Amino acid sequence: MASYETGDVVLTAVEKCFGDSSVVKGIDLTIRKGEFFSLLGPSGCGKTTTLRMIAGLEEPTSGSISIRGERMNGVPINKRPTNLVFQKLALFPHLNVWDNVAFGLKLKRVPEAEIRTRVGEMLDMVRLSGFESRSIASLSGGQQQRVAIARAVVNKPAVLLLDEPLGALDLKLQTHLQEELRRIQRELAMTFVYVTHNQTEAMAMSDRIGVMNAGQLEQVGAAADLYLRPQTEFVAGFVGQTNLIGGKVTAIGETTISIEAFGLTFDAVRRSAVETGQAVTFSLRPEQIRIAQAGGAGIQLPLVDATFFGATATYRLQVPGGTIVAQTQGDLQMLAPGQTVSVSWPPEAVVLLTGGQS
Amino acid sequence: MTGGKALGTFRSFYVPAMLVGPATLIVLIPFIASLVVLGVYSVGFYPGGAGFDLGVWKTFLSDSYSWTVIFTSIRLAVIVTFFCLLIGYPVACALVRLDSMLMSIIAYTVIFSPLLMSVVVRSYGWLLLLSDSGFLNSLLGAWPLNLGPYRLIYNEIGVIIALVHILLPFAVLPLITVLLQQPQQLREAAADLGASPFAIFWKVTFPLSLPGVIVAAEIVFALAVSAFVTPAVLGGGRVLNLSRLVYENIGNIEWGLAAVQALILLIAAVGVLLILERFNRRTFGEKS
Ligand SMILES: Nc1ncnc2c1ncn2[C@@H]1O[C@H](COP(=O)(O)OP(=O)(O)OP(=O)(O)O)[C@@H](O)[C@H]1O
Ligand SMILES: [Mg+2]
């Protein structure tokens, strides 16, 4: 299928300032050809700005952007092999649904018959057949959003840029369109750059995810990488729930290291260079923590409270100077708050956060 | 329940009525009163008139000279409207895109300051500029062009030039309003879909600004078709439009004739406005 060797969209030290405020602070990123790449990050972190720079709607203050090996700085928007699904939709109010979707194809002077089939198929895909001659103002928010997706996708650009395209949709439509987008992306081997602040969506759809925070790219990797091997506190906390624990390295062994925190000792797999006495932060995912009746293997900790969710249950455990959260499959023995339980975790679950600052 | 309903009625009827009421009264009462007077005068009932008589209408409408004057009025107004839009549109586009505060202030002053000056003053100003020995002709007549002098006053050309200048702000204002309302993102979206700046203009900017173009045309046309001072000064009595005839006939105490001409002027203006409005509705009615 798609070759993952070539960089399709390459950002080199890209920065963007608006006046005095620096919004994107030096991004280096290689998006591969035919890849479904998501930019994930909280509101205001610079996702839209980054996407707009790739589309050509903003010029980077410094750094360079290239697409398919061609430097894009200074190339006007209409000459770039990209199409953008705008976060604010930006549909043409004076055109009906059909003419909105056909806009790009008409400009490219695609033959009339081909326009008819492509626009028809596209409206079918976004489940808007029958809405062809409706005016934009008469559509619901979700319908408008689907027109915006169709208007960009129908052009089959080399690189499709999507800015939170599924925000206003209900869960069922969201799932449907996620599948459809994924299908189109695979079939046409398009490169997708998909912006979202929804980590579940990003993990479900993407080949790789870039996690952004405050104008910086914190970590790039496949969903599992980010989840199992986060490098920064921000990534660990943003991609799923976690316990972030600060401690000190007390011993370095052949394959493991020991970290002391809360007066407890946490063993971790040795992955990066650390020194004895170094202050470190690590992540311990709640569902990696095993809980058993008191007296079992592991350390004994008092249970602060327990919340039962059906399929899962969440426990807060008392440690000196704080609590840690554990999550288990629901159908465990009924543990009551106040009780002492045995707690353990495998060394792989303790992930040292070595990258970044925060 | 009933309280809410009463409040609803109050909100939906009395509040708007009180808001627009004073303005409506000020505009409507003199308008209707003068219409009634005109109507009554035009059929023979005026001081010194002979009582009911449709003769004036008949004489005026069967006289080919009257029709020449009617068409002159309309032609002048159409030409002036056309040039105001043609010149005003790029001006409005430029004003909307200015992002330097200083430049905006200068540009707005240049374009709108004429509104602060009397029409009489401006018309005489143009008379000086356009006369045979005026500024423009001396410029054209000087080396290396050595052209002219061209006759630019006491004919339609002078009237048109001066009216376009005087009415330009009335075209620019509604155009600015409608262009400012256009979200920048729409042009971005068009560009993203492959539109050149030229295509963006013709496929997005211009069609979306049409309601403003129509409003501008309506205002300029209504003012131009009924203009009196400028055609009088720059036409020097050789450019006869309806307002001019009305004025002359009032001077001659021909009340009946003046009333007929004034009514025809009104009908011409309202007719054109109705046509434009209809076009506006048909193009944008169901969408906005
Ligand atoms: N044209 C602009 N002028 C000034 N500041 C801007 C401009 N565009 C964006 N910003 C600022 O840049 C920061 C990042 O904005 P951006 O739209 O890229 O965020 P985002 O990650 O897309 O957020 P969201 O998820 O809320 O859409 C914000 O603080 C925003 O206020
Ligand atoms: Mg955004």
XYZ file of C-alpha atoms and ligand atoms in Angstrom:
678
model
C 0.000 0.000 0.000
C 1.191 3.496 0.722
C 4.894 3.858 1.071
C 5.866 5.230 4.430
C 9.414 6.076 3.455
C 9.009 9.496 1.876
C 8.257 12.559 3.900
C 5.141 14.057 2.390
C 4.782 17.117 4.566
C 7.935 18.287 6.262
C 8.019 21.109 8.800
C 11.442 22.382 9.767
C 11.807 24.675 12.783
C 8.469 26.286 11.986
C 7.584 29.238 14.167
C 4.639 31.606 14.074
C 4.225 34.842 15.958
C 1.203 37.096 15.885
C 2.612 40.453 16.896
C 4.462 39.782 20.117
C 2.810 36.513 20.997
C 4.558 33.399 19.863
C 1.919 30.837 18.970
C 3.926 28.067 17.338
C 7.361 27.717 18.881
C 9.564 25.732 16.566
C 8.025 22.579 15.193
C 10.003 19.865 13.445
C 7.749 17.272 11.947
C 7.797 14.795 9.107
C 4.446 13.465 8.004
C 4.750 10.412 5.816
C 3.102 9.828 2.503
C -0.305 8.179 2.779
C -0.320 8.543 6.510
C -3.237 9.449 8.733
C -1.553 11.889 11.041
C -3.337 13.591 13.912
C -2.365 16.739 15.720
C -3.718 16.389 19.213
C -3.681 19.061 21.838
C -5.742 21.240 24.130
C -7.608 24.328 22.976
C -5.367 27.213 22.012
C -2.175 25.165 21.663
C -1.633 26.181 18.040
C -3.172 23.294 16.089
C -5.234 25.474 13.753
C -2.324 27.834 13.216
C -0.046 24.943 12.263
C -2.622 23.593 9.841
C -3.161 27.019 8.305
C 0.553 27.336 7.707
C 0.583 24.015 5.837
C -2.437 25.150 3.809
C -0.775 28.459 3.006
C -3.253 30.659 4.853
C -0.489 31.866 7.156
C 3.178 32.322 6.377
C 5.514 30.947 9.042
C 7.462 33.657 10.859
C 10.496 31.443 10.433
C 11.275 27.889 9.412
C 10.227 26.079 6.292
C 7.423 23.854 5.114
C 7.712 21.500 2.188
C 5.186 19.225 0.566
C 6.260 16.358 -1.702
C 9.795 17.662 -1.577
C 8.830 21.096 -2.780
C 9.397 24.101 -0.588
C 6.062 25.753 0.081
C 7.129 29.031 1.680
C 5.758 31.771 -0.542
C 3.660 29.430 -2.672
C 0.133 30.903 -2.752
C -2.766 28.988 -1.236
C -4.429 28.185 -4.532
C -1.254 26.628 -5.899
C -0.729 24.166 -3.047
C -1.683 20.492 -3.325
C -3.725 20.748 -0.156
C -7.338 21.257 0.813
C -8.545 22.344 4.195
C -11.705 21.557 6.105
C -12.067 24.775 8.081
C -12.802 24.624 11.795
C -15.343 27.398 11.231
C -16.566 25.672 8.045
C -16.530 28.824 5.852
C -19.196 27.524 3.480
C -20.341 29.832 0.694
C -23.701 31.247 1.779
C -24.700 32.303 -1.745
C -24.311 28.804 -3.157
C -26.403 25.725 -2.494
C -25.030 22.448 -1.154
C -24.212 21.065 -4.576
C -22.421 24.195 -5.782
C -20.441 24.395 -2.567
C -19.155 20.870 -3.033
C -18.543 21.336 -6.762
C -16.684 24.633 -6.248
C -13.148 23.242 -6.393
C -13.822 20.848 -9.272
C -15.389 23.593 -11.390
C -12.364 25.797 -10.841
C -10.132 22.986 -12.018
C -12.328 22.621 -15.105
C -13.085 18.974 -14.416
C -15.513 17.710 -17.097
C -19.159 18.265 -16.226
C -20.025 14.549 -16.183
C -17.196 13.735 -13.823
C -18.205 16.573 -11.513
C -21.703 15.135 -11.404
C -20.563 11.658 -10.368
C -17.927 12.816 -7.908
C -20.134 15.342 -6.150
C -22.992 12.839 -6.101
C -20.811 10.152 -4.536
C -19.418 12.564 -2.022
C -22.850 13.772 -0.905
C -23.851 10.152 -0.613
C -20.894 9.452 1.601
C -21.679 12.294 3.971
C -25.339 11.215 3.861
C -26.606 14.410 2.294
C -28.178 13.021 -0.871
C -31.403 14.881 -1.457
C -29.976 18.080 0.009
C -28.310 19.167 -3.250
C -30.312 22.318 -3.814
C -30.717 23.326 -0.180
C -29.196 26.619 0.863
C -26.437 26.536 3.448
C -28.419 28.670 5.889
C -31.196 26.069 5.964
C -28.899 23.259 7.161
C -28.262 22.176 10.724
C -24.806 22.580 12.236
C -23.930 18.932 11.673
C -25.170 19.007 8.083
C -23.085 22.083 7.396
C -20.077 20.358 8.844
C -20.606 17.439 6.475
C -20.850 19.799 3.501
C -17.531 21.312 4.584
C -15.926 17.858 4.671
C -17.374 16.955 1.278
C -16.251 20.243 -0.281
C -12.626 19.506 0.602
C -12.499 15.721 0.181
C -14.117 15.748 -3.281
C -10.981 17.376 -4.710
C -8.837 14.385 -3.699
C -5.856 16.534 -2.786
C -2.427 15.044 -2.121
C -2.687 16.301 1.430
C -6.023 16.805 3.141
C -6.028 19.044 6.181
C -8.938 18.631 8.583
C -9.528 20.996 11.478
C -11.778 19.274 14.017
C -14.157 18.211 11.249
C -16.403 16.041 13.410
C -16.951 18.400 16.322
C -20.646 19.184 15.902
C -21.838 15.671 15.117
C -23.619 13.118 17.240
C -21.805 9.964 18.201
C -23.329 7.766 15.511
C -22.546 10.149 12.658
C -19.129 10.738 14.137
C -18.359 7.034 14.052
C -19.741 6.706 10.538
C -17.694 9.598 9.213
C -14.579 8.461 11.061
C -14.857 5.158 9.218
C -15.609 6.854 5.905
C -12.699 9.251 6.220
C -10.400 6.406 7.113
C -11.670 4.413 4.116
C -11.194 7.294 1.684
C -7.774 7.995 3.061
C -6.714 4.376 2.536
C -8.319 3.991 -0.874
C -6.882 7.154 -2.325
C -3.620 6.901 -0.357
C -4.041 10.535 0.620
C -2.036 12.058 3.395
C -4.346 13.287 6.137
C -3.414 15.842 8.737
C -6.228 15.673 11.223
C -6.560 18.175 14.016
C -8.511 17.228 17.097
C -8.549 17.748 20.826
C -10.278 14.428 21.322
C -7.706 11.810 22.250
C -10.036 8.859 21.740
C -10.761 10.012 18.203
C -7.078 10.572 17.499
C -6.153 7.133 18.844
C -8.935 5.384 16.954
C -8.138 6.893 13.568
C -4.487 7.754 13.307
C -1.391 5.983 12.130
C 0.589 8.436 14.187
C -0.254 11.262 16.519
C 1.635 14.421 17.324
C 0.782 15.788 20.736
C 0.977 19.571 20.890
C 1.117 21.735 23.943
C 1.530 25.507 24.109
C 2.923 25.821 20.596
C 5.293 22.906 20.869
C 5.236 19.352 19.638
C 5.745 17.269 22.752
C 5.877 13.815 21.253
C 5.120 12.048 18.003
C 4.229 8.401 17.814
C 1.632 5.730 17.276
C -1.238 5.655 19.734
C 0.291 2.765 21.675
C 3.654 4.544 21.874
C 2.103 7.615 23.341
C 0.025 5.644 25.757
C 2.593 3.135 26.921
C 5.741 5.204 26.560
C 4.887 8.869 27.071
C 7.963 11.032 27.288
C 6.576 14.075 29.033
C 4.204 14.712 31.872
C 1.928 16.515 29.479
C 1.653 13.586 27.082
C 1.167 11.099 29.913
C -1.635 13.221 31.350
C -3.284 14.206 28.073
C -3.332 10.777 26.449
C -5.389 8.811 28.932
C -5.441 9.100 32.690
C -2.398 8.533 34.775
C -0.714 8.944 38.115
C 2.156 11.417 37.819
C 4.582 10.786 40.636
C 7.757 12.656 41.508
C 10.609 10.781 43.175
C 14.318 10.197 43.406
C 16.472 7.474 41.864
C 17.873 5.346 44.657
C 19.477 2.415 42.896
C 20.438 1.481 39.375
C 20.528 -2.173 38.534
C 21.331 -4.147 35.404
C 17.879 -3.883 33.818
C 15.867 -2.018 36.392
C 16.125 1.110 38.467
C 14.551 1.880 41.811
C 12.795 5.122 42.523
C 11.740 6.307 45.901
C 8.535 8.279 46.231
C 6.117 8.701 49.123
C 8.550 6.599 51.144
C 7.733 3.704 48.816
C 9.989 2.063 46.314
C 8.931 1.834 42.690
C 10.880 -0.396 40.353
C 11.072 0.601 36.727
C 12.584 -0.854 33.578
C 15.853 0.876 32.844
C 15.427 2.667 29.503
C 17.308 5.920 29.716
C 20.456 7.162 31.350
C 19.845 8.264 34.920
C 22.052 8.822 37.911
C 21.551 7.815 41.499
C 19.985 10.658 43.448
C 18.447 12.251 40.344
C 14.946 13.702 40.745
C 12.551 12.155 38.262
C 8.873 12.062 37.426
C 7.171 8.923 36.297
C 3.766 7.837 35.114
C 1.858 4.877 36.439
C -1.356 4.090 34.578
C -4.290 3.301 36.899
C -5.234 0.141 35.027
C -1.715 -1.253 35.370
C -2.056 -1.347 39.125
C -3.217 -4.658 40.553
C -5.258 -4.737 43.715
C -5.946 -7.695 45.931
C -7.273 -8.403 49.409
C -4.939 -7.414 52.206
C -2.139 -9.827 52.826
C -1.523 -10.587 49.157
C 1.576 -9.793 47.137
C 2.821 -6.212 46.965
C 2.616 -3.288 49.309
C -0.204 -2.717 51.735
C -2.080 0.585 51.289
C -5.308 1.914 52.795
C -8.212 2.454 50.405
C -9.600 6.019 50.453
C -12.611 5.416 48.287
C -13.974 3.163 45.599
C -16.196 4.059 42.685
C -17.970 1.327 40.822
C -18.708 2.002 37.117
C -20.012 -1.378 36.058
C -17.354 -2.561 33.654
C -14.629 -0.906 35.663
C -14.048 0.325 39.168
C -11.774 3.107 40.337
C -9.949 3.093 43.660
C -8.068 5.849 45.382
C -5.248 4.604 47.508
C -3.634 6.464 50.377
C 0.101 6.986 50.133
C 2.093 9.225 52.480
C 1.463 12.772 51.242
C -1.110 11.985 48.555
C -3.225 9.446 46.750
C -2.808 7.329 43.680
C -5.599 6.084 41.458
C -6.061 2.506 40.378
C -8.563 1.091 37.971
C -9.627 -2.526 37.698
C -12.183 -4.617 35.908
C -15.420 -4.035 37.738
C -16.275 -7.470 38.938
C -13.676 -7.588 41.718
C -14.241 -8.482 45.329
C -16.181 -5.688 47.009
C -13.541 -3.560 48.607
C -14.692 -1.028 51.154
C -13.050 2.330 51.906
C -10.873 2.337 54.992
C -9.812 -1.237 54.360
C -6.178 -2.034 53.618
C -5.449 -3.714 50.303
C -2.420 -5.228 48.594
C -1.198 -3.194 45.677
C 1.328 -4.188 43.011
C 2.370 -3.329 39.482
C 4.821 -4.678 36.932
C 8.043 -2.700 36.447
C 7.059 -1.932 32.817
C 4.149 0.097 34.166
C 6.467 2.643 35.738
C 7.387 4.957 32.879
C 10.046 7.578 33.441
C 9.177 10.906 31.844
C 12.485 12.105 30.532
C 11.585 14.467 27.725
C 10.478 18.058 27.882
C 10.219 20.252 30.914
C 6.767 21.102 32.304
C -49.801 32.775 31.179
C -51.923 35.753 30.240
C -49.280 38.049 31.678
C -46.703 36.443 29.402
C -48.995 36.744 26.440
C -49.697 40.390 27.143
C -45.994 41.022 27.477
C -45.478 39.172 24.203
C -47.922 41.430 22.389
C -46.360 44.421 24.026
C -42.927 43.366 22.859
C -43.923 42.366 19.368
C -46.103 45.358 18.605
C -45.830 48.326 20.937
C -42.089 48.287 21.413
C -41.248 48.360 17.686
C -44.090 50.822 17.132
C -42.671 53.200 19.716
C -39.173 52.816 18.321
C -40.013 53.564 14.695
C -43.026 55.747 15.403
C -41.448 59.205 15.604
C -39.315 58.666 12.518
C -42.291 57.334 10.601
C -44.425 60.319 11.516
C -41.774 62.845 10.576
C -41.213 61.209 7.205
C -44.684 60.009 6.390
C -46.952 62.947 7.259
C -45.262 65.568 5.067
C -44.832 62.961 2.347
C -48.490 61.979 2.255
C -49.599 65.584 2.631
C -47.490 66.729 -0.281
C -48.623 63.752 -2.374
C -52.242 64.702 -1.733
C -51.550 68.336 -2.611
C -49.717 67.291 -5.778
C -52.500 64.939 -6.767
C -55.177 67.588 -6.215
C -53.175 70.310 -7.997
C -52.423 68.046 -10.953
C -56.117 67.655 -11.754
C -56.891 71.337 -11.735
C -57.668 72.180 -8.119
C -55.202 74.893 -7.179
C -55.415 78.593 -6.301
C -56.572 80.223 -9.452
C -57.279 76.873 -11.133
C -60.410 76.135 -13.110
C -61.579 73.101 -11.150
C -61.415 69.450 -12.175
C -59.564 69.085 -15.415
C -57.305 66.293 -16.751
C -56.121 68.585 -19.494
C -52.701 69.201 -17.980
C -51.926 65.482 -17.825
C -53.070 65.080 -21.431
C -51.116 68.034 -22.737
C -47.964 67.111 -20.903
C -47.975 63.417 -21.809
C -48.832 63.992 -25.453
C -46.051 66.525 -25.892
C -42.909 64.848 -27.270
C -40.822 67.503 -25.530
C -42.058 66.195 -22.172
C -40.878 62.732 -23.028
C -37.489 64.059 -24.037
C -37.166 65.645 -20.615
C -38.339 62.491 -18.837
C -35.808 60.406 -20.711
C -33.051 62.937 -20.125
C -33.711 62.713 -16.391
C -33.678 58.945 -16.378
C -30.712 58.677 -18.718
C -28.661 61.070 -16.615
C -29.537 59.176 -13.451
C -28.694 55.801 -14.990
C -25.345 57.019 -16.295
C -24.481 58.654 -12.984
C -25.486 55.503 -11.080
C -23.376 53.368 -13.392
C -20.252 55.481 -12.928
C -20.773 55.823 -9.186
C -20.853 52.019 -8.874
C -17.956 51.567 -11.263
C -15.769 54.023 -9.365
C -17.237 53.368 -5.933
C -16.773 49.590 -5.922
C -12.975 49.533 -6.125
C -12.866 52.428 -3.675
C -14.983 50.480 -1.184
C -12.806 47.370 -1.666
C -9.692 49.407 -1.016
C -11.155 51.110 2.065
C -12.182 47.785 3.552
C -8.726 46.335 3.098
C -6.772 49.268 4.543
C -5.161 48.144 7.742
C -3.175 51.235 8.583
C -5.171 53.474 10.888
C -3.658 56.655 9.451
C -4.352 55.601 5.862
C -7.953 54.769 6.729
C -8.515 58.157 8.313
C -7.037 59.948 5.300
C -8.998 57.851 2.812
C -12.299 58.197 4.640
C -11.794 61.953 4.943
C -11.046 62.358 1.246
C -14.063 60.325 0.225
C -16.625 61.523 2.709
C -15.625 65.147 3.383
C -17.501 66.411 0.278
C -20.665 65.478 2.155
C -19.892 68.271 4.594
C -19.880 70.897 1.872
C -22.884 72.508 0.258
C -23.949 71.105 -3.099
C -24.037 74.645 -4.469
C -20.406 75.245 -3.559
C -19.310 71.954 -5.025
C -21.245 72.521 -8.220
C -19.672 75.942 -8.737
C -16.317 74.375 -7.943
C -16.795 71.953 -10.800
C -17.894 74.804 -13.031
C -14.534 76.463 -12.440
C -12.600 73.266 -12.973
C -14.381 72.265 -16.161
C -14.943 75.581 -17.922
C -13.244 76.345 -21.247
C -10.476 78.243 -19.526
C -10.685 76.150 -16.366
C -8.119 73.951 -14.704
C -8.763 70.797 -16.700
C -8.768 72.457 -20.089
C -5.613 74.463 -19.355
C -3.944 71.240 -18.285
C -4.980 69.490 -21.495
C -4.143 72.522 -23.596
C -0.656 72.886 -22.205
C 2.435 71.388 -23.782
C 2.952 68.535 -24.663
C -0.684 67.598 -25.175
C -1.949 70.832 -26.708
C -5.491 69.484 -26.762
C -8.822 71.149 -26.569
C -10.311 73.153 -25.163
C -13.147 70.693 -24.737
C -16.626 71.798 -23.913
C -17.255 70.250 -20.510
C -19.844 72.570 -19.018
C -23.355 73.597 -20.013
C -23.854 70.073 -21.330
C -24.555 66.605 -19.966
C -20.891 65.746 -19.573
C -20.368 68.404 -16.943
C -23.553 67.471 -15.133
C -22.545 63.815 -15.084
C -19.022 64.499 -13.848
C -20.239 66.721 -11.039
C -23.109 64.433 -10.022
C -20.829 61.385 -9.911
C -18.496 63.259 -7.610
C -21.277 64.496 -5.381
C -23.100 61.165 -5.140
C -20.063 58.895 -4.888
C -20.081 58.705 -1.064
C -23.665 57.469 -1.188
C -22.521 54.546 -3.316
C -19.399 53.826 -1.286
C -21.116 53.667 2.107
C -23.475 50.723 1.460
C -20.723 48.939 -0.448
C -18.342 49.263 2.482
C -21.003 47.952 4.824
C -21.662 44.863 2.769
C -17.980 44.172 2.121
C -17.136 44.480 5.801
C -19.768 41.878 6.634
C -18.088 39.311 4.425
C -16.051 36.874 6.495
C -12.405 36.768 5.416
C -12.626 32.973 5.740
C -14.851 32.716 2.677
C -12.128 34.175 0.494
C -9.620 31.898 2.192
C -11.829 28.896 1.501
C -12.148 29.857 -2.161
C -8.387 30.278 -2.462
C -7.860 26.937 -0.753
C -10.124 25.296 -3.328
C -7.909 26.681 -6.081
C -9.404 30.073 -6.887
C -7.077 32.783 -8.170
C -7.586 36.278 -6.765
C -9.593 37.050 -9.905
C -11.832 33.999 -9.424
C -12.246 34.778 -5.723
C -13.568 38.181 -6.644
C -16.043 37.004 -9.262
C -17.212 33.852 -7.504
C -17.314 34.988 -3.891
C -16.682 38.651 -3.121
C -18.805 40.156 -5.864
C -21.873 37.896 -5.699
C -21.975 38.272 -1.928
C -21.817 42.049 -2.248
C -24.728 42.312 -4.697
C -27.277 43.352 -2.051
C -24.995 46.301 -1.248
C -24.604 47.113 -4.940
C -28.372 47.220 -5.300
C -28.816 49.464 -2.269
C -26.084 51.769 -3.581
C -27.764 51.873 -6.997
C -31.129 52.672 -5.427
C -29.802 55.550 -3.348
C -27.685 57.082 -6.097
C -30.419 56.727 -8.693
C -33.049 58.327 -6.478
C -30.766 61.251 -5.688
C -29.570 61.657 -9.280
C -32.980 61.521 -10.931
C -34.261 64.273 -8.667
C -31.066 66.372 -8.567
C -31.707 70.038 -9.142
C -28.817 72.305 -8.196
C -26.018 70.488 -10.003
C -27.833 70.089 -13.342
C -28.905 73.715 -13.061
C -25.415 75.055 -12.393
C -23.423 72.819 -14.732
C -26.126 72.482 -17.353
C -26.486 76.221 -17.517
C -30.094 75.865 -18.635
C -29.209 73.541 -21.485
C -29.677 70.309 -19.576
C -33.347 70.078 -18.764
C -34.517 67.420 -16.369
C -37.803 67.053 -14.571
C -36.740 68.853 -11.391
C -35.708 71.793 -13.522
C -39.097 71.866 -15.265
C -40.928 71.686 -11.946
C -38.893 74.620 -10.673
C -39.522 76.679 -13.774
C -43.249 75.994 -13.774
C -43.578 76.940 -10.140
C -41.767 80.156 -11.049
C -44.316 80.665 -13.827
C -47.143 79.905 -11.404
C -48.123 76.903 -13.532
C -49.198 74.861 -10.487
C -50.970 72.154 -12.420
C -48.076 71.444 -14.755
C -45.550 71.521 -11.925
C -47.650 69.007 -10.001
C -47.914 66.646 -12.973
C -44.158 66.773 -13.564
C -43.362 66.227 -9.909
C -45.642 63.194 -9.842
C -44.041 61.758 -12.964
C -40.616 62.249 -11.390
C -41.805 60.347 -8.360
C -43.271 57.563 -10.481
C -40.027 57.210 -12.433
C -37.962 57.000 -9.265
C -40.291 54.570 -7.508
C -40.568 52.448 -10.655
C -36.824 51.962 -10.920
C -36.524 51.234 -7.192
C -39.242 48.591 -7.462
C -37.449 46.912 -10.339
C -34.181 46.837 -8.367
C -35.890 45.557 -5.233
C -37.546 42.821 -7.181
C -34.178 41.764 -8.560
C -32.761 41.854 -5.052
C -35.541 39.622 -3.720
C -35.297 37.137 -6.497
C -31.555 36.776 -6.158
C -31.227 36.770 -2.405
C -34.731 36.419 -1.062
C -34.791 32.782 -0.104
C -31.265 32.768 1.254
C -31.084 35.540 3.767
N -4.727 35.802 13.788
C -4.338 35.719 15.074
N -3.904 36.801 15.731
C -3.509 36.722 17.016
N -3.522 35.596 17.742
C -3.947 34.477 17.150
C -4.389 34.476 15.790
N -4.757 33.219 15.462
C -4.573 32.487 16.575
N -4.084 33.233 17.586
C -3.736 32.752 18.932
O -2.899 31.650 18.793
C -3.174 30.649 19.755
C -3.401 29.326 19.058
O -4.546 29.408 18.255
P -5.071 28.195 17.399
O -6.299 28.657 16.695
O -3.973 27.680 16.555
O -5.455 27.153 18.538
P -6.063 25.698 18.416
O -5.056 24.752 18.938
O -6.569 25.451 17.063
O -7.258 25.780 19.458
P -8.762 25.198 19.369
O -8.687 23.744 19.727
O -9.477 25.984 20.420
O -9.260 25.449 17.989
C -4.377 31.140 20.528
O -3.916 31.647 21.762
C -4.940 32.234 19.683
O -5.499 33.244 20.476
Mg -8.412 25.321 16.238
